[in-house]
Amino acid sequence: MNQNSPNTKGKSRSMIDIIAALTVTSLLIALYYLIPKLANDGESTITVAHTHDAPIKSSIKFGFNTENYVLEAYEMAKNQFVGEILFKNGISYTKIAALENEATDIFNVRKIRAGKNYHIVRKDSCGPACALIYEPDPLHYVVYDLRDSVEVKINEREFVTCIETASGRVESSLWGAMTAQNLDFGLVDLMEDALASSVDFYRTQYGDEFKLIYERKYVDDKPVSLGRLLGAYYKNEYGEYYSILYENDKYEGYYDGEGRPTQKAFLRSPVRFSRISSRFNRRRFHPIKKRRIPHLGTDYAAPYGTPIRAVADGVITKATYTRNNGKYVKMKHDRTYETQYLHMQKFAAGIRPGIKVSQGQTIGFVGSTGLATGPHVCFRFWKNKKQINHLRENFPPADPMDEAELPAFYKQRNMIRSFLDMIDPLEPELLAKNQL
Ligand SMILES: [Zn+2]
């Protein structure tokens, strides 16, 4: 995360810095008002930057008024069950059974995992539980309500989407440059997808520069997830490249300054925000079989249950299980290319042979079924029935934008570009979100 607090940096700010920061603030505000699409998060609100004032704390927590209820926070222990927790908190087995039954199709108590947060809600400190709140991820909470008849509900937490910037210069590797600044690795994925047809990220070099503008979701002032990458800039020895997100009913993709697609017909990776744990290697030493076996795929490590996406439009040819591959999906994209996704925890609903899928669609979830040491996707790319290293393949660019669309696109481009141009890659902290 790019959140250098102004207090922790001992550098003094010149007047010029302050003016630059103020200019960027007004640009961000302009961006916010002029591009309503940036604010399409439904019920949530968008702020362009966090203020330094403490937010007014509401007395409603998970839908319970803290003036009338007591909430206690816990962490789910290993081999701990909801039934057992509730029984210890004064709930009868009959009611627990009714709750578990009610929960089956909404949020099954079996899906509750160790290490996650839960809360017990009581009317008073020593009374029985009147609800259990479970947090499966930072953006959602499940209410197991026991007040009258049992009720189970999944709720989305209120979040705020901030627009943030990141930038830097490559010293040894792009990963190194991101790590040095504590930036989210997910940004590398987003940038690589957005600039895939103009920049070869396989060969980044010392001195390359990048600048990014993107969204991040916050719950209770804590960052919980990345949103969309709105614009990217990359400079290397060959030139300067821009990539602008353009989205409406007809379009959803990244384009250069002239409205030409900067993405490829194939996404680079089947899992967002993942890291490559093992590359395509014809001479790899196999960690489980303890001998040299070629690795004809690229492994992307990600937590269990992370969505796996189709890297291009295609038709599913296989969705099945084998001992080595575990649960896997194979799909055909055109006459030349096929892709395959191994070790899935489970398939996405409706995924079966003969079904058409579109680029980016979730086809399954990360697991470790078959021959796998931990949760990852072994991603295999087939060209004319032979397995290839997709990171070295030169794919055709995505479809071009309609000429009639250009005037509208230019408006968006100018906005994002003027903002990107304000960022100094060597002074990233100047524009860090907290300092605006
Ligand atoms: Zn693999």
Coordinates of C-alpha atoms and ligand atoms in Angstrom, one line a residue:
M1 CA 0.0 0.0 0.0
N2 CA 1.1 3.4 -0.8
Q3 CA 0.3 5.1 2.5
N4 CA 3.4 6.9 3.7
S5 CA 2.1 9.0 6.5
P6 CA 3.4 12.5 6.4
N7 CA 4.6 12.2 10.0
T8 CA 6.9 9.3 9.3
K9 CA 8.8 11.0 6.5
G10 CA 11.4 13.4 7.7
K11 CA 11.5 15.3 4.4
S12 CA 10.3 18.9 4.4
R13 CA 7.9 19.9 1.7
S14 CA 8.6 22.9 -0.5
M15 CA 5.9 25.3 -1.6
I16 CA 6.1 23.8 -5.1
D17 CA 5.3 20.4 -3.7
I18 CA 2.3 21.7 -1.8
I19 CA 1.1 23.4 -4.9
A20 CA 1.5 20.3 -7.0
A21 CA -0.3 18.3 -4.4
L22 CA -3.2 20.8 -4.3
T23 CA -3.4 20.8 -8.1
V24 CA -3.7 17.0 -8.0
T25 CA -6.3 17.2 -5.4
S26 CA -8.4 19.4 -7.6
L27 CA -7.8 17.1 -10.5
L28 CA -9.0 14.2 -8.5
I29 CA -12.1 16.0 -7.5
A30 CA -12.7 16.9 -11.1
L31 CA -12.2 13.3 -12.0
Y32 CA -14.8 12.3 -9.4
Y33 CA -17.4 14.7 -10.6
L34 CA -16.9 14.5 -14.4
I35 CA -16.7 10.8 -14.6
P36 CA -19.7 9.5 -12.8
K37 CA -18.9 6.0 -14.0
L38 CA -16.0 6.0 -11.6
A39 CA -18.6 6.1 -8.8
N40 CA -20.8 3.3 -9.8
D41 CA -20.5 1.2 -6.7
G42 CA -24.2 1.1 -6.0
E43 CA -24.9 2.0 -2.4
S44 CA -21.4 2.8 -1.5
T45 CA -19.9 6.3 -1.6
I46 CA -16.7 7.5 -3.2
T47 CA -14.3 9.8 -1.7
V48 CA -11.3 10.9 -3.6
A49 CA -9.1 11.0 -0.5
H50 CA -9.3 10.3 3.1
T51 CA -9.6 13.3 5.3
H52 CA -7.6 13.6 8.5
D53 CA -10.7 14.1 10.6
A54 CA -11.9 11.2 12.6
P55 CA -15.1 9.9 11.1
I56 CA -18.3 10.1 13.2
K57 CA -18.6 6.7 14.8
S58 CA -22.1 5.2 14.4
S59 CA -23.6 3.3 17.3
I60 CA -24.9 0.6 14.9
K61 CA -22.6 -2.3 14.4
F62 CA -23.6 -5.2 12.1
G63 CA -27.1 -3.9 12.3
F64 CA -27.2 -3.9 16.1
N65 CA -27.4 -0.8 18.2
T66 CA -24.6 -0.9 20.6
E67 CA -26.6 1.1 23.1
N68 CA -29.0 -1.9 23.5
Y69 CA -26.7 -4.8 22.7
V70 CA -23.3 -6.1 23.9
L71 CA -21.0 -7.3 21.1
E72 CA -18.0 -9.5 21.9
A73 CA -15.3 -10.2 19.2
Y74 CA -13.6 -13.6 18.9
E75 CA -11.5 -15.5 16.4
M76 CA -12.7 -18.9 15.2
A77 CA -10.4 -21.6 16.6
K78 CA -9.4 -24.8 14.9
N79 CA -12.1 -27.5 15.0
Q80 CA -14.6 -25.1 16.6
F81 CA -18.2 -25.4 15.6
V82 CA -21.0 -22.9 15.6
G83 CA -23.3 -25.3 17.4
E84 CA -20.8 -25.7 20.2
I85 CA -20.3 -22.0 20.5
L86 CA -24.0 -21.3 20.6
F87 CA -24.6 -24.1 23.1
K88 CA -22.0 -22.6 25.5
N89 CA -23.8 -19.3 25.1
G90 CA -27.1 -20.6 26.3
I91 CA -28.8 -21.7 23.1
S92 CA -30.8 -25.0 23.1
Y93 CA -29.9 -27.8 20.7
T94 CA -33.4 -27.5 19.2
K95 CA -32.8 -23.9 18.2
I96 CA -29.2 -24.7 17.0
A97 CA -30.6 -27.4 14.8
A98 CA -33.2 -25.0 13.4
L99 CA -30.5 -22.4 12.7
E100 CA -28.2 -24.9 11.0
N101 CA -31.1 -26.0 8.8
E102 CA -32.1 -22.4 8.0
A103 CA -28.4 -21.6 7.2
T104 CA -27.9 -24.4 4.7
D105 CA -28.7 -22.5 1.5
I106 CA -27.7 -19.0 2.8
F107 CA -24.4 -19.4 4.5
N108 CA -23.9 -23.0 5.7
V109 CA -22.2 -23.2 9.1
R110 CA -19.9 -25.8 7.6
K111 CA -18.3 -23.1 5.5
I112 CA -17.1 -21.3 8.7
R113 CA -13.3 -21.4 8.8
A114 CA -10.7 -21.2 11.6
G115 CA -8.9 -17.8 11.9
K116 CA -11.9 -15.8 10.8
N117 CA -13.6 -13.2 13.1
Y118 CA -16.9 -13.8 14.8
H119 CA -19.0 -11.8 17.3
I120 CA -21.5 -12.8 19.9
V121 CA -24.3 -10.4 20.4
R122 CA -26.2 -10.3 23.8
K123 CA -28.9 -8.2 25.3
D124 CA -26.7 -7.9 28.4
S125 CA -23.2 -9.0 29.4
C126 CA -24.3 -12.3 31.1
G127 CA -27.4 -13.2 29.1
P128 CA -27.7 -15.8 26.4
A129 CA -26.5 -15.0 22.8
C130 CA -29.1 -13.4 20.7
A131 CA -27.1 -13.5 17.5
L132 CA -23.8 -14.7 16.1
I133 CA -22.0 -12.6 13.4
Y134 CA -19.5 -14.2 11.2
E135 CA -17.0 -12.4 8.9
P136 CA -16.1 -14.6 5.9
D137 CA -14.1 -11.8 4.3
P138 CA -13.5 -8.1 5.1
L139 CA -16.4 -7.0 2.8
H140 CA -19.2 -9.3 4.1
Y141 CA -20.7 -10.5 7.4
V142 CA -23.3 -13.1 8.1
V143 CA -25.9 -12.6 10.8
Y144 CA -27.2 -15.8 12.5
D145 CA -30.1 -14.1 14.3
L146 CA -31.7 -16.0 17.2
R147 CA -33.9 -13.3 18.6
D148 CA -37.3 -14.7 17.5
S149 CA -37.5 -17.4 14.9
V150 CA -34.0 -18.1 13.6
E151 CA -32.9 -16.0 10.6
V152 CA -29.7 -16.0 8.5
K153 CA -28.6 -13.2 6.3
I154 CA -25.4 -12.2 4.4
N155 CA -24.7 -8.5 4.4
E156 CA -22.3 -6.4 2.5
R157 CA -20.4 -4.0 4.7
E158 CA -20.4 -0.3 3.9
F159 CA -17.2 0.5 2.0
V160 CA -15.6 3.5 0.6
T161 CA -13.8 3.5 -2.7
C162 CA -10.7 5.8 -2.8
I163 CA -8.8 6.7 -5.9
E164 CA -5.1 6.2 -5.3
T165 CA -1.9 6.5 -7.2
A166 CA 1.3 4.4 -7.3
S167 CA 4.5 4.9 -9.2
G168 CA 8.1 4.0 -9.2
R169 CA 11.3 3.2 -11.1
V170 CA 12.6 -0.3 -11.8
E171 CA 15.9 -1.0 -10.1
S172 CA 16.2 -4.8 -10.6
S173 CA 12.7 -6.0 -11.2
L174 CA 9.1 -4.7 -11.3
W175 CA 8.3 -6.8 -8.2
G176 CA 11.3 -5.3 -6.5
A177 CA 10.1 -1.8 -7.3
M178 CA 6.6 -2.6 -6.0
T179 CA 8.0 -4.3 -2.9
A180 CA 10.4 -1.4 -2.1
Q181 CA 7.3 0.9 -1.8
N182 CA 5.0 -1.6 -0.1
L183 CA 2.7 -1.6 -3.1
D184 CA 0.0 -4.2 -3.6
F185 CA 1.3 -7.1 -5.9
G186 CA -2.2 -7.2 -7.4
L187 CA -1.3 -3.9 -9.1
V188 CA 1.4 -5.7 -11.1
D189 CA -1.3 -8.1 -12.5
L190 CA -3.6 -5.2 -13.3
M191 CA -0.8 -3.2 -15.0
E192 CA 0.4 -6.1 -17.0
D193 CA -3.1 -6.8 -18.3
A194 CA -3.7 -3.2 -19.1
L195 CA -0.4 -2.7 -21.1
A196 CA 0.0 -6.2 -22.4
S197 CA 0.2 -5.3 -26.1
S198 CA 2.7 -2.4 -25.8
V199 CA 5.0 -3.5 -23.0
D200 CA 6.9 -6.7 -22.7
F201 CA 6.9 -7.2 -18.9
Y202 CA 9.0 -10.3 -19.3
R203 CA 11.9 -7.9 -20.1
T204 CA 11.6 -5.0 -17.7
Q205 CA 14.9 -3.0 -17.4
Y206 CA 16.7 -0.8 -15.0
G207 CA 15.3 2.7 -15.3
D208 CA 11.9 1.8 -16.5
E209 CA 9.2 3.9 -14.9
F210 CA 5.5 3.3 -14.1
K211 CA 2.6 5.3 -12.8
L212 CA -0.8 4.0 -11.9
I213 CA -4.2 5.4 -10.8
Y214 CA -6.6 2.9 -9.3
E215 CA -9.4 2.3 -6.9
R216 CA -9.1 0.7 -3.4
K217 CA -12.0 -0.3 -1.2
Y218 CA -11.9 0.7 2.5
V219 CA -14.0 -0.7 5.4
D220 CA -13.7 1.2 8.7
D221 CA -10.7 3.1 7.3
K222 CA -8.8 -0.2 6.6
P223 CA -8.0 -1.1 3.0
V224 CA -9.7 -4.4 2.1
S225 CA -9.3 -4.8 -1.6
L226 CA -8.2 -3.3 -4.9
G227 CA -10.8 -2.1 -7.3
R228 CA -10.3 -1.2 -10.9
L229 CA -7.1 0.1 -12.5
L230 CA -8.2 3.4 -14.1
G231 CA -5.1 4.3 -16.0
A232 CA -1.5 3.2 -16.4
Y233 CA 1.7 4.7 -17.8
Y234 CA 4.9 2.9 -18.5
K235 CA 8.2 4.3 -19.9
N236 CA 11.0 2.1 -21.1
E237 CA 13.9 2.5 -23.6
Y238 CA 11.4 2.1 -26.5
G239 CA 9.0 4.8 -25.5
E240 CA 6.2 6.0 -23.3
Y241 CA 2.9 4.0 -23.1
Y242 CA -0.5 5.0 -21.7
S243 CA -3.4 2.7 -21.0
I244 CA -6.8 4.1 -20.2
L245 CA -9.8 2.1 -18.8
Y246 CA -12.9 2.8 -20.9
E247 CA -16.2 1.3 -19.9
N248 CA -19.8 1.7 -21.1
D249 CA -22.6 -0.6 -22.3
K250 CA -20.5 -1.5 -25.4
Y251 CA -16.9 -1.4 -24.2
E252 CA -15.0 -2.6 -21.3
G253 CA -11.2 -2.5 -21.7
Y254 CA -8.0 -0.6 -21.9
Y255 CA -7.0 1.6 -24.8
D256 CA -4.0 3.7 -25.7
G257 CA -4.1 7.5 -26.4
E258 CA -5.5 6.9 -29.9
G259 CA -8.2 4.5 -28.8
R260 CA -6.3 1.3 -29.9
P261 CA -6.7 -1.7 -27.6
T262 CA -3.7 -2.2 -25.2
Q263 CA -4.9 -5.6 -24.0
K264 CA -4.4 -8.9 -25.7
A265 CA -7.1 -11.3 -26.9
F266 CA -5.8 -13.4 -23.9
L267 CA -5.4 -12.3 -20.3
R268 CA -2.0 -12.9 -18.9
S269 CA -3.1 -14.9 -15.9
P270 CA -6.1 -16.9 -14.9
V271 CA -6.1 -15.6 -11.3
R272 CA -6.1 -11.9 -10.3
F273 CA -3.8 -10.7 -7.6
S274 CA -1.8 -13.9 -7.7
R275 CA 1.9 -14.6 -7.9
I276 CA 3.8 -17.1 -10.2
S277 CA 5.0 -19.9 -7.9
S278 CA 6.5 -22.0 -10.7
R279 CA 7.2 -21.1 -14.3
F280 CA 7.0 -23.1 -17.5
N281 CA 10.2 -25.2 -17.5
R282 CA 11.0 -28.2 -19.6
R283 CA 13.7 -29.3 -17.1
R284 CA 12.1 -28.8 -13.7
F285 CA 12.8 -30.9 -10.7
H286 CA 9.4 -32.1 -9.4
P287 CA 8.9 -31.2 -5.7
I288 CA 6.6 -34.2 -5.0
K289 CA 8.0 -36.9 -7.3
K290 CA 11.6 -35.9 -6.6
R291 CA 12.9 -36.3 -10.1
R292 CA 13.2 -34.2 -13.2
I293 CA 9.8 -33.8 -14.9
P294 CA 9.1 -31.0 -17.3
H295 CA 6.6 -28.4 -16.0
L296 CA 4.5 -27.6 -19.0
G297 CA 2.4 -25.0 -17.3
T298 CA 2.7 -21.8 -15.2
D299 CA 1.6 -22.1 -11.5
Y300 CA -0.2 -19.2 -9.9
A301 CA -0.4 -19.4 -6.1
A302 CA -3.6 -17.9 -4.5
P303 CA -5.7 -18.6 -1.4
Y304 CA -8.3 -21.4 -1.5
G305 CA -11.5 -20.3 -3.1
T306 CA -10.0 -17.4 -5.2
P307 CA -12.0 -17.2 -8.5
I308 CA -10.3 -18.6 -11.6
R309 CA -11.1 -16.7 -14.8
A310 CA -11.2 -17.8 -18.4
V311 CA -8.3 -15.9 -20.1
A312 CA -10.3 -15.5 -23.4
D313 CA -13.7 -16.2 -24.9
G314 CA -14.1 -20.0 -25.5
V315 CA -16.1 -23.2 -25.3
I316 CA -15.5 -25.6 -22.4
T317 CA -14.3 -29.0 -23.7
K318 CA -13.6 -30.6 -20.3
A319 CA -14.7 -30.1 -16.7
T320 CA -13.7 -33.3 -14.9
Y321 CA -11.3 -34.9 -12.4
T322 CA -8.2 -37.0 -12.8
R323 CA -5.7 -38.2 -10.1
N324 CA -2.9 -35.9 -11.1
N325 CA -4.8 -32.8 -12.4
G326 CA -7.5 -32.9 -9.7
K327 CA -10.6 -31.0 -10.8
Y328 CA -9.7 -29.2 -14.0
V329 CA -11.3 -27.3 -16.9
K330 CA -10.1 -27.2 -20.5
M331 CA -11.4 -24.9 -23.1
K332 CA -11.0 -24.2 -26.8
H333 CA -10.6 -20.6 -27.9
D334 CA -10.2 -20.9 -31.7
R335 CA -8.6 -23.2 -34.2
T336 CA -5.1 -22.6 -32.7
Y337 CA -5.4 -22.1 -28.9
E338 CA -6.7 -24.1 -25.9
T339 CA -6.2 -23.4 -22.2
Q340 CA -6.4 -25.7 -19.2
Y341 CA -6.8 -24.9 -15.4
L342 CA -5.8 -27.5 -12.9
H343 CA -6.2 -28.4 -9.2
M344 CA -9.5 -26.5 -8.7
Q345 CA -11.4 -26.7 -5.4
K346 CA -14.6 -26.7 -7.4
F347 CA -16.1 -25.6 -10.7
A348 CA -18.2 -22.4 -11.0
A349 CA -22.0 -23.0 -11.3
G350 CA -22.9 -24.2 -14.8
I351 CA -19.4 -25.0 -16.0
R352 CA -19.6 -28.1 -18.1
P353 CA -18.5 -29.3 -21.6
G354 CA -20.2 -27.5 -24.4
I355 CA -20.8 -24.2 -22.5
K356 CA -19.6 -20.9 -23.9
V357 CA -17.6 -18.7 -21.6
S358 CA -16.3 -15.1 -22.0
Q359 CA -13.0 -13.6 -21.2
G360 CA -12.7 -12.9 -17.4
Q361 CA -15.7 -15.1 -16.5
T362 CA -15.2 -17.2 -13.3
I363 CA -15.0 -20.9 -14.3
G364 CA -13.9 -22.3 -10.9
F365 CA -12.1 -21.7 -7.6
V366 CA -8.5 -22.2 -6.5
G367 CA -7.8 -25.4 -4.7
S368 CA -5.2 -28.2 -4.3
T369 CA -7.0 -31.2 -5.7
G370 CA -4.9 -33.8 -7.5
L371 CA -1.1 -33.7 -7.2
A372 CA -0.5 -30.3 -5.6
T373 CA 1.4 -29.2 -2.5
G374 CA -0.8 -26.1 -1.8
P375 CA -3.5 -24.0 -3.3
H376 CA -2.7 -22.9 -6.8
V377 CA -3.8 -23.1 -10.4
C378 CA -1.5 -24.9 -12.8
F379 CA -2.3 -23.0 -16.0
R380 CA -1.6 -24.7 -19.3
F381 CA -1.6 -23.2 -22.7
W382 CA -2.0 -25.3 -25.8
K383 CA -1.1 -24.1 -29.3
N384 CA -1.9 -26.5 -32.1
K385 CA -2.2 -29.3 -29.5
K386 CA 1.2 -28.6 -28.1
Q387 CA 1.9 -27.0 -24.7
I388 CA 3.7 -23.7 -24.8
N389 CA 4.9 -21.0 -22.4
H390 CA 2.1 -18.4 -22.8
L391 CA 4.3 -15.7 -21.3
R392 CA 6.5 -15.9 -24.3
E393 CA 3.8 -16.1 -26.9
N394 CA 2.9 -13.1 -29.1
F395 CA -0.9 -12.9 -29.1
P396 CA -3.0 -10.7 -31.4
P397 CA -4.4 -7.5 -29.8
A398 CA -8.0 -7.2 -28.7
D399 CA -10.7 -5.8 -31.1
P400 CA -10.4 -2.1 -32.0
M401 CA -12.7 0.6 -30.8
D402 CA -15.4 2.0 -33.2
E403 CA -14.5 5.3 -34.7
A404 CA -17.8 6.9 -33.6
E405 CA -16.8 6.1 -30.0
L406 CA -13.6 8.1 -30.1
P407 CA -14.9 11.6 -29.1
A408 CA -16.3 10.2 -25.9
F409 CA -13.2 8.2 -25.3
Y410 CA -10.9 11.2 -25.8
K411 CA -12.7 13.0 -23.0
Q412 CA -12.0 10.2 -20.6
R413 CA -8.4 9.8 -21.9
N414 CA -7.6 13.5 -21.4
M415 CA -8.9 13.4 -17.8
I416 CA -6.9 10.3 -16.8
R417 CA -3.9 11.3 -18.7
S418 CA -3.6 14.8 -17.2
F419 CA -3.7 13.1 -13.9
L420 CA -1.1 10.5 -14.7
D421 CA 1.1 13.3 -16.0
M422 CA 1.0 15.0 -12.6
I423 CA 2.6 12.0 -10.9
D424 CA 6.4 12.1 -10.5
P425 CA 7.6 8.5 -10.5
L426 CA 10.5 9.4 -8.3
E427 CA 8.5 11.2 -5.7
P428 CA 5.6 8.8 -5.3
E429 CA 5.0 9.9 -1.7
L430 CA 4.1 13.4 -2.9
L431 CA 0.8 12.1 -4.2
A432 CA 0.2 9.4 -1.7
K433 CA -3.4 9.3 -0.8
N434 CA -3.0 10.4 2.8
Q435 CA -1.2 13.6 1.9
L436 CA -3.8 15.1 -0.4
Ligands
ZN1 ZN 1.9 -26.6 -12.6

